[in-house]
mmCIF file of C-alpha atoms in Angstrom:
data_model
loop_
_atom_site.group_PDB
_atom_site.id
_atom_site.type_symbol
_atom_site.label_atom_id
_atom_site.label_comp_id
_atom_site.label_asym_id
_atom_site.label_seq_id
_atom_site.Cartn_x
_atom_site.Cartn_y
_atom_site.Cartn_z
ATOM 1 C CA MET A 1007 0.000 0.000 0.000
ATOM 2 C CA THR A 1008 1.543 3.262 -1.056
ATOM 3 C CA ASP A 1009 1.018 6.609 0.635
ATOM 4 C CA ASN A 1010 -0.490 9.278 -1.537
ATOM 5 C CA ILE A 1011 1.761 12.339 -1.504
ATOM 6 C CA PRO A 1012 -0.416 15.459 -1.454
ATOM 7 C CA ARG A 1013 0.132 17.538 -4.555
ATOM 8 C CA MET A 1014 1.034 21.176 -4.135
ATOM 9 C CA PRO A 1015 -1.597 23.569 -5.488
ATOM 10 C CA VAL A 1016 -0.783 25.264 -8.765
ATOM 11 C CA ALA A 1017 -0.955 28.711 -7.187
ATOM 12 C CA THR A 1018 1.561 27.697 -4.526
ATOM 13 C CA ARG A 1019 3.965 26.280 -7.099
ATOM 14 C CA LEU A 1020 3.696 29.438 -9.198
ATOM 15 C CA ARG A 1021 4.366 31.581 -6.135
ATOM 16 C CA ASN A 1022 7.433 29.510 -5.167
ATOM 17 C CA ASN A 1023 8.793 29.694 -8.711
ATOM 18 C CA PHE A 1024 8.245 33.451 -8.759
ATOM 19 C CA LEU A 1025 10.054 33.913 -5.437
ATOM 20 C CA ALA A 1026 12.940 31.712 -6.616
ATOM 21 C CA GLY A 1027 13.223 33.765 -9.807
ATOM 22 C CA LEU A 1028 13.045 36.997 -7.798
ATOM 23 C CA ILE A 1029 15.937 35.882 -5.587
ATOM 24 C CA ILE A 1030 18.014 35.200 -8.713
ATOM 25 C CA CYS A 1031 17.052 38.244 -10.786
ATOM 26 C CA ALA A 1032 16.720 40.993 -8.161
ATOM 27 C CA PRO A 1033 20.412 41.131 -7.087
ATOM 28 C CA ILE A 1034 21.546 41.106 -10.722
ATOM 29 C CA ALA A 1035 19.101 43.829 -11.754
ATOM 30 C CA ILE A 1036 19.897 46.041 -8.750
ATOM 31 C CA THR A 1037 23.660 45.658 -9.309
ATOM 32 C CA ILE A 1038 23.352 46.583 -12.993
ATOM 33 C CA TRP A 1039 21.089 49.546 -12.180
ATOM 34 C CA LEU A 1040 23.416 50.901 -9.481
ATOM 35 C CA THR A 1041 26.469 50.490 -11.717
ATOM 36 C CA TRP A 1042 24.761 52.149 -14.683
ATOM 37 C CA THR A 1043 23.492 55.008 -12.486
ATOM 38 C CA PHE A 1044 26.970 55.613 -11.048
ATOM 39 C CA ILE A 1045 28.539 55.649 -14.521
ATOM 40 C CA HIS A 1046 26.014 58.170 -15.831
ATOM 41 C CA TRP A 1047 26.379 60.310 -12.694
ATOM 42 C CA SER A 1048 30.158 60.380 -13.116
ATOM 43 C CA ASP A 1049 29.873 61.184 -16.828
ATOM 44 C CA SER A 1050 27.486 64.068 -16.140
ATOM 45 C CA TRP A 1051 30.073 65.653 -13.830
ATOM 46 C CA VAL A 1052 33.206 65.121 -15.917
ATOM 47 C CA ARG A 1053 31.995 65.273 -19.550
ATOM 48 C CA PRO A 1054 31.245 69.052 -19.634
ATOM 49 C CA TYR A 1055 34.904 69.805 -18.770
ATOM 50 C CA ILE A 1056 36.400 67.623 -21.514
ATOM 51 C CA PRO A 1057 37.471 69.693 -24.568
ATOM 52 C CA ALA A 1058 35.454 68.886 -27.680
ATOM 53 C CA ARG A 1059 38.536 67.900 -29.677
ATOM 54 C CA TRP A 1060 39.439 65.257 -27.056
ATOM 55 C CA ASN A 1061 35.922 63.973 -26.640
ATOM 56 C CA PRO A 1062 35.261 61.020 -28.993
ATOM 57 C CA GLU A 1063 31.532 61.728 -28.799
ATOM 58 C CA SER A 1064 32.192 64.840 -30.899
ATOM 59 C CA TYR A 1065 33.236 62.601 -33.817
ATOM 60 C CA LEU A 1066 30.783 59.772 -33.254
ATOM 61 C CA ASN A 1067 27.018 59.706 -33.494
ATOM 62 C CA PHE A 1068 26.541 57.908 -30.188
ATOM 63 C CA ALA A 1069 27.531 58.402 -26.559
ATOM 64 C CA ILE A 1070 30.223 56.330 -24.864
ATOM 65 C CA PRO A 1071 29.070 55.442 -21.346
ATOM 66 C CA GLY A 1072 31.879 55.505 -18.806
ATOM 67 C CA PHE A 1073 34.252 57.734 -20.780
ATOM 68 C CA GLY A 1074 33.915 60.547 -18.228
ATOM 69 C CA LEU A 1075 34.503 58.102 -15.369
ATOM 70 C CA LEU A 1076 37.619 56.777 -17.103
ATOM 71 C CA ILE A 1077 38.982 60.307 -17.551
ATOM 72 C CA ALA A 1078 38.304 61.079 -13.871
ATOM 73 C CA VAL A 1079 40.148 57.928 -12.728
ATOM 74 C CA VAL A 1080 43.139 58.688 -14.949
ATOM 75 C CA LEU A 1081 43.248 62.325 -13.831
ATOM 76 C CA ILE A 1082 43.056 61.453 -10.128
ATOM 77 C CA THR A 1083 45.803 58.844 -10.575
ATOM 78 C CA VAL A 1084 48.062 61.356 -12.341
ATOM 79 C CA VAL A 1085 47.457 63.977 -9.627
ATOM 80 C CA GLY A 1086 48.318 61.397 -6.969
ATOM 81 C CA PHE A 1087 51.510 60.465 -8.816
ATOM 82 C CA LEU A 1088 52.580 64.096 -9.179
ATOM 83 C CA GLY A 1089 51.672 64.846 -5.561
ATOM 84 C CA LYS A 1090 54.238 62.323 -4.305
ATOM 85 C CA ASN A 1091 57.295 64.039 -5.774
ATOM 86 C CA LEU A 1092 58.969 67.186 -4.510
ATOM 87 C CA ILE A 1093 57.550 69.551 -7.134
ATOM 88 C CA GLY A 1094 54.021 68.234 -6.668
ATOM 89 C CA GLN A 1095 54.231 68.555 -2.880
ATOM 90 C CA SER A 1096 55.407 72.150 -3.256
ATOM 91 C CA ILE A 1097 52.407 72.930 -5.478
ATOM 92 C CA VAL A 1098 50.033 71.274 -3.007
ATOM 93 C CA ARG A 1099 51.492 73.226 -0.085
ATOM 94 C CA PHE A 1100 51.226 76.458 -2.069
ATOM 95 C CA GLY A 1101 47.581 75.746 -2.898
ATOM 96 C CA GLU A 1102 46.819 74.864 0.739
ATOM 97 C CA SER A 1103 48.450 78.107 1.917
ATOM 98 C CA ILE A 1104 46.031 80.027 -0.307
ATOM 99 C CA VAL A 1105 43.051 78.059 1.000
ATOM 100 C CA GLN A 1106 44.131 78.662 4.611
ATOM 101 C CA ARG A 1107 43.626 82.416 4.084
ATOM 102 C CA MET A 1108 39.933 81.965 3.237
ATOM 103 C CA PRO A 1109 37.866 82.020 6.471
ATOM 104 C CA LEU A 1110 34.962 79.760 5.484
ATOM 105 C CA VAL A 1111 36.699 77.675 2.831
ATOM 106 C CA ARG A 1112 39.601 76.666 5.102
ATOM 107 C CA THR A 1113 37.213 75.186 7.688
ATOM 108 C CA ILE A 1114 35.445 73.079 5.070
ATOM 109 C CA TYR A 1115 38.749 72.055 3.480
ATOM 110 C CA ARG A 1116 40.298 70.945 6.781
ATOM 111 C CA SER A 1117 37.249 68.891 7.721
ATOM 112 C CA VAL A 1118 36.943 67.179 4.344
ATOM 113 C CA LYS A 1119 40.675 66.487 4.144
ATOM 114 C CA GLN A 1120 40.741 65.008 7.639
ATOM 115 C CA ILE A 1121 37.813 62.717 6.824
ATOM 116 C CA PHE A 1122 39.406 61.442 3.612
ATOM 117 C CA GLU A 1123 42.820 60.963 5.229
ATOM 118 C CA THR A 1124 41.256 58.947 8.045
ATOM 119 C CA VAL A 1125 39.028 56.804 5.834
ATOM 120 C CA LEU A 1126 41.457 56.181 2.973
ATOM 121 C CA LYS A 1127 44.676 55.864 4.943
ATOM 122 C CA GLU A 1128 46.186 52.486 4.117
ATOM 123 C CA GLN A 1129 47.584 51.937 7.596
ATOM 124 C CA ALA A 1130 44.264 52.584 9.335
ATOM 125 C CA ASN A 1131 42.528 49.672 11.027
ATOM 126 C CA SER A 1132 39.162 51.396 11.285
ATOM 127 C CA PHE A 1133 36.121 49.259 10.505
ATOM 128 C CA LYS A 1134 38.282 46.224 9.744
ATOM 129 C CA LYS A 1135 37.161 44.356 12.862
ATOM 130 C CA VAL A 1136 33.716 43.242 13.959
ATOM 131 C CA GLY A 1137 32.452 42.534 17.441
ATOM 132 C CA LEU A 1138 29.472 42.209 19.758
ATOM 133 C CA ILE A 1139 28.363 44.408 22.637
ATOM 134 C CA GLU A 1140 25.453 44.210 25.040
ATOM 135 C CA TYR A 1141 22.971 46.695 23.605
ATOM 136 C CA PRO A 1142 20.403 48.116 24.271
ATOM 137 C CA GLY A 1143 20.480 46.296 27.609
ATOM 138 C CA PRO A 1144 21.998 43.359 29.507
ATOM 139 C CA GLY A 1145 21.454 40.052 27.758
ATOM 140 C CA LEU A 1146 20.747 41.729 24.391
ATOM 141 C CA TRP A 1147 23.613 41.727 21.901
ATOM 142 C CA ALA A 1148 24.251 43.968 18.895
ATOM 143 C CA LEU A 1149 26.748 43.714 16.041
ATOM 144 C CA ILE A 1150 29.277 46.554 15.878
ATOM 145 C CA PHE A 1151 32.260 47.671 13.787
ATOM 146 C CA ILE A 1152 35.436 48.653 15.625
ATOM 147 C CA ALA A 1153 36.332 52.238 14.711
ATOM 148 C CA THR A 1154 39.377 53.249 16.767
ATOM 149 C CA ASP A 1155 40.655 53.782 20.294
ATOM 150 C CA ALA A 1156 39.479 56.887 22.091
ATOM 151 C CA LYS A 1157 41.822 59.769 21.247
ATOM 152 C CA GLY A 1158 42.507 63.361 22.154
ATOM 153 C CA GLU A 1159 40.477 65.079 24.846
ATOM 154 C CA ILE A 1160 37.973 62.219 25.020
ATOM 155 C CA ALA A 1161 40.777 59.737 25.738
ATOM 156 C CA SER A 1162 42.244 61.971 28.457
ATOM 157 C CA LYS A 1163 38.861 62.257 30.156
ATOM 158 C CA PHE A 1164 38.339 58.497 30.094
ATOM 159 C CA ASN A 1165 41.901 57.863 31.316
ATOM 160 C CA ALA A 1166 41.322 60.220 34.223
ATOM 161 C CA MET A 1167 38.318 58.068 35.162
ATOM 162 C CA GLY A 1168 40.359 54.877 34.754
ATOM 163 C CA GLN A 1169 38.368 53.820 31.698
ATOM 164 C CA ASP A 1170 39.907 52.144 28.632
ATOM 165 C CA MET A 1171 37.333 52.986 25.975
ATOM 166 C CA VAL A 1172 37.006 52.086 22.289
ATOM 167 C CA ALA A 1173 34.963 53.951 19.688
ATOM 168 C CA VAL A 1174 32.602 51.584 17.883
ATOM 169 C CA PHE A 1175 30.032 52.068 15.140
ATOM 170 C CA LEU A 1176 26.604 50.577 15.809
ATOM 171 C CA PRO A 1177 24.778 50.147 12.467
ATOM 172 C CA PRO A 1178 21.043 49.528 12.100
ATOM 173 C CA THR A 1179 19.279 46.967 9.912
ATOM 174 C CA PRO A 1180 18.872 46.881 6.941
ATOM 175 C CA VAL A 1181 20.817 50.098 6.130
ATOM 176 C CA PRO A 1182 24.252 49.749 7.803
ATOM 177 C CA THR A 1183 25.540 53.078 6.460
ATOM 178 C CA ALA A 1184 23.713 55.049 9.185
ATOM 179 C CA GLY A 1185 24.139 54.401 12.864
ATOM 180 C CA PHE A 1186 25.559 55.543 16.187
ATOM 181 C CA LEU A 1187 29.066 56.236 17.441
ATOM 182 C CA ILE A 1188 29.397 54.694 20.906
ATOM 183 C CA PHE A 1189 32.321 54.507 23.327
ATOM 184 C CA VAL A 1190 32.473 51.066 24.946
ATOM 185 C CA PRO A 1191 34.876 49.636 27.551
ATOM 186 C CA ARG A 1192 37.412 47.416 25.821
ATOM 187 C CA GLU A 1193 36.678 44.394 28.003
ATOM 188 C CA LYS A 1194 32.966 44.590 27.121
ATOM 189 C CA ILE A 1195 33.618 43.917 23.418
ATOM 190 C CA VAL A 1196 33.458 40.322 22.176
ATOM 191 C CA MET A 1197 35.518 40.083 18.990
ATOM 192 C CA LEU A 1198 34.313 38.075 15.984
ATOM 193 C CA ASP A 1199 36.244 36.366 13.189
ATOM 194 C CA MET A 1200 33.854 37.442 10.411
ATOM 195 C CA SER A 1201 34.970 40.099 7.960
ATOM 196 C CA PRO A 1202 33.287 43.519 7.710
ATOM 197 C CA GLU A 1203 31.844 42.455 4.341
ATOM 198 C CA ASP A 1204 30.191 39.382 5.898
ATOM 199 C CA ALA A 1205 28.922 41.493 8.782
ATOM 200 C CA ALA A 1206 27.378 43.987 6.345
ATOM 201 C CA LYS A 1207 25.625 41.145 4.478
ATOM 202 C CA PHE A 1208 24.371 39.799 7.794
ATOM 203 C CA LEU A 1209 22.924 43.198 8.729
ATOM 204 C CA ILE A 1210 21.392 43.952 5.341
ATOM 205 C CA SER A 1211 19.670 40.567 5.227
ATOM 206 C CA GLY A 1212 18.268 40.993 8.722
ATOM 207 C CA GLY A 1213 20.219 38.009 10.010
ATOM 208 C CA LEU A 1214 19.162 35.639 7.211
ATOM 209 C CA VAL A 1215 22.549 35.488 5.461
ATOM 210 C CA ALA A 1216 24.932 34.245 8.151
ATOM 211 C CA PRO A 1217 28.606 33.726 7.152
ATOM 212 C CA GLU A 1218 30.151 30.301 7.564
ATOM 213 C CA HIS A 1219 32.447 29.897 10.520
ATOM 214 C CA LYS A 1220 34.910 27.228 11.573
ATOM 215 C CA PRO A 1221 35.596 27.538 15.304
ATOM 216 C CA ALA A 1222 39.318 27.932 15.912
ATOM 217 C CA ASP A 1223 39.527 28.966 19.536
ATOM 218 C CA PRO A 1224 36.746 28.037 21.973
ATOM 219 C CA LYS A 1225 37.836 30.764 24.377
ATOM 220 C CA GLN A 1226 36.023 34.083 24.264
ATOM 221 C CA LYS A 1227 38.068 36.767 22.557
ATOM 222 C CA HIS A 1228 38.251 40.405 23.476
ATOM 223 C CA LEU A 1229 39.856 43.377 21.817
ATOM 224 C CA PRO A 1230 43.574 43.496 22.765
ATOM 225 C CA ARG A 1231 44.602 46.309 25.057
ATOM 226 C CA PRO A 1232 46.974 48.966 23.691
ATOM 227 C CA LYS A 1233 50.220 49.875 25.369
ATOM 228 C CA PRO A 1234 49.645 52.227 28.295
ATOM 229 C CA VAL A 1235 50.282 55.894 27.548
ATOM 230 C CA ALA A 1236 51.138 58.342 30.305
ATOM 231 C CA VAL A 1237 48.689 61.230 30.531
ATOM 232 C CA SER A 1238 49.856 64.410 32.163
ATOM 233 C CA LYS A 1239 47.340 66.100 34.457
ATOM 234 C CA ALA A 1240 47.059 69.824 34.558
ATOM 235 C CA ASP A 1241 47.813 71.452 37.893
#
């Protein structure tokens, strides 16, 4: 006697096929759309400044998507190459000395330059480590990105209180680009082995896309403590 396997309704099978196709097509379509939008946005900024005699679109009857982006990449690379030699550094310092004389412009320039130097600095370890902290209360854990150790006046205040604090970025779900900057005691951070890319996927998916992990050390890991730095107290 054989058991009769209940057949799935046609509507249910169509819905499952549609969802399976959506999972396959949606990431591809979104990636293509974002890439195409970025290329056109870059072209709209760069193309008006390209001389007509150097612009191949002046001789052709069709547009070349990405030509403006290519010119921008080449130009930025050349400026970076020239900025590393002695003559280029002298020109940069001369230009910065002019900017420093402009009251409003110098404030904007300093802020933007500091942000780019911090984010793009090759030696920086910011946002390259992922961890867990108890948030928003005891027993509740949140995923965080390690930013940097507390520095400057904030570090001196924490050191005066005997606190070893670390600046962490607490991103929300499903948009990890916005979030909160929180200072957390170093011993309260549980370090993870996952990469920032895997952590971002985990956040964007709402916890559905969990990265694979092979346990290497069963002991709980914490962020290593830096070497102690003497802080002078004002009289």
